[in-house]
Amino acid sequence: MELTVTVHHERGAYWSEVAELPGCFASGGTLDELHEALGEAVGMYVTDAPGVLGPEPLHLGQSRVTVAIP
């Protein structure tokens, strides 16, 4: 599974959104903080909306994330 994440950098902080998961976003003061927050956000999203990504369960450790930086 691939998720497309767009990362934005404004006013010294980062925020991102996941194209395949409407309303799923995360923010952080550094890219490391953003990465951690994004993992939590995706985990909560799929827990709150089971089956949103299809019938197969999502294993974040095996997922691939494509990051697009405009």
PDB file of C-alpha atoms in Angstrom:
ATOM      1  CA  MET A   1       0.000   0.000   0.000  1.00  0.00           C
ATOM      2  CA  GLU A   2       1.200   3.482  -0.827  1.00  0.00           C
ATOM      3  CA  LEU A   3      -0.035   6.686   0.768  1.00  0.00           C
ATOM      4  CA  THR A   4       0.731  10.058  -0.769  1.00  0.00           C
ATOM      5  CA  VAL A   5       1.672  12.680   1.817  1.00  0.00           C
ATOM      6  CA  THR A   6       2.066  16.351   0.960  1.00  0.00           C
ATOM      7  CA  VAL A   7       4.362  18.209   3.350  1.00  0.00           C
ATOM      8  CA  HIS A   8       4.082  21.960   3.853  1.00  0.00           C
ATOM      9  CA  HIS A   9       6.563  24.217   5.652  1.00  0.00           C
ATOM     10  CA  GLU A  10       5.275  27.532   6.972  1.00  0.00           C
ATOM     11  CA  ARG A  11       6.414  29.850   9.754  1.00  0.00           C
ATOM     12  CA  GLY A  12       9.044  27.448  11.052  1.00  0.00           C
ATOM     13  CA  ALA A  13       6.732  24.444  11.380  1.00  0.00           C
ATOM     14  CA  TYR A  14       5.624  21.552   9.182  1.00  0.00           C
ATOM     15  CA  TRP A  15       2.202  20.130   8.452  1.00  0.00           C
ATOM     16  CA  SER A  16       1.089  17.365   6.132  1.00  0.00           C
ATOM     17  CA  GLU A  17      -1.998  15.828   4.639  1.00  0.00           C
ATOM     18  CA  VAL A  18      -2.641  12.340   3.260  1.00  0.00           C
ATOM     19  CA  ALA A  19      -4.265  12.356  -0.192  1.00  0.00           C
ATOM     20  CA  GLU A  20      -5.945   8.960   0.191  1.00  0.00           C
ATOM     21  CA  LEU A  21      -7.389   9.769   3.646  1.00  0.00           C
ATOM     22  CA  PRO A  22      -9.552  12.921   3.476  1.00  0.00           C
ATOM     23  CA  GLY A  23      -9.208  14.963   6.646  1.00  0.00           C
ATOM     24  CA  CYS A  24      -6.096  13.100   7.816  1.00  0.00           C
ATOM     25  CA  PHE A  25      -3.339  15.560   8.651  1.00  0.00           C
ATOM     26  CA  ALA A  26      -0.503  16.076  11.123  1.00  0.00           C
ATOM     27  CA  SER A  27       1.899  18.803  12.212  1.00  0.00           C
ATOM     28  CA  GLY A  28       5.239  19.127  13.940  1.00  0.00           C
ATOM     29  CA  GLY A  29       8.003  21.597  14.697  1.00  0.00           C
ATOM     30  CA  THR A  30      10.577  19.361  12.978  1.00  0.00           C
ATOM     31  CA  LEU A  31      10.397  16.697  10.296  1.00  0.00           C
ATOM     32  CA  ASP A  32      11.002  14.022  12.942  1.00  0.00           C
ATOM     33  CA  GLU A  33       8.063  15.321  14.995  1.00  0.00           C
ATOM     34  CA  LEU A  34       5.940  15.470  11.842  1.00  0.00           C
ATOM     35  CA  HIS A  35       6.833  11.868  10.959  1.00  0.00           C
ATOM     36  CA  GLU A  36       5.830  10.647  14.421  1.00  0.00           C
ATOM     37  CA  ALA A  37       2.593  12.666  14.410  1.00  0.00           C
ATOM     38  CA  LEU A  38       1.739  11.448  10.915  1.00  0.00           C
ATOM     39  CA  GLY A  39       2.077   7.812  11.975  1.00  0.00           C
ATOM     40  CA  GLU A  40      -0.282   8.472  14.882  1.00  0.00           C
ATOM     41  CA  ALA A  41      -2.755  10.349  12.670  1.00  0.00           C
ATOM     42  CA  VAL A  42      -2.909   7.585  10.053  1.00  0.00           C
ATOM     43  CA  GLY A  43      -3.262   4.956  12.784  1.00  0.00           C
ATOM     44  CA  MET A  44      -6.163   6.826  14.392  1.00  0.00           C
ATOM     45  CA  TYR A  45      -7.800   7.443  11.014  1.00  0.00           C
ATOM     46  CA  VAL A  46      -7.874   3.783  10.013  1.00  0.00           C
ATOM     47  CA  THR A  47      -8.932   2.728  13.527  1.00  0.00           C
ATOM     48  CA  ASP A  48     -11.877   5.160  13.446  1.00  0.00           C
ATOM     49  CA  ALA A  49     -12.841   4.226   9.874  1.00  0.00           C
ATOM     50  CA  PRO A  50     -12.127   0.486   9.413  1.00  0.00           C
ATOM     51  CA  GLY A  51     -12.208  -0.643   5.802  1.00  0.00           C
ATOM     52  CA  VAL A  52     -11.632   2.855   4.442  1.00  0.00           C
ATOM     53  CA  LEU A  53      -8.522   1.627   2.621  1.00  0.00           C
ATOM     54  CA  GLY A  54     -10.089  -1.624   1.487  1.00  0.00           C
ATOM     55  CA  PRO A  55     -10.754  -5.040   3.002  1.00  0.00           C
ATOM     56  CA  GLU A  56      -7.109  -5.750   3.896  1.00  0.00           C
ATOM     57  CA  PRO A  57      -5.947  -4.569   7.325  1.00  0.00           C
ATOM     58  CA  LEU A  58      -3.371  -1.775   7.230  1.00  0.00           C
ATOM     59  CA  HIS A  59       0.043  -2.601   8.650  1.00  0.00           C
ATOM     60  CA  LEU A  60       1.840   0.732   9.021  1.00  0.00           C
ATOM     61  CA  GLY A  61       5.204  -0.945   9.411  1.00  0.00           C
ATOM     62  CA  GLN A  62       4.868  -2.368   5.906  1.00  0.00           C
ATOM     63  CA  SER A  63       3.311   0.654   4.247  1.00  0.00           C
ATOM     64  CA  ARG A  64       5.144   2.891   1.854  1.00  0.00           C
ATOM     65  CA  VAL A  65       4.677   6.632   2.039  1.00  0.00           C
ATOM     66  CA  THR A  66       5.407   8.880  -0.924  1.00  0.00           C
ATOM     67  CA  VAL A  67       6.171  12.419   0.188  1.00  0.00           C
ATOM     68  CA  ALA A  68       5.491  15.312  -2.164  1.00  0.00           C
ATOM     69  CA  ILE A  69       7.080  18.621  -1.225  1.00  0.00           C
ATOM     70  CA  PRO A  70       5.690  21.470  -3.334  1.00  0.00           C
TER      71      PRO A  70
END
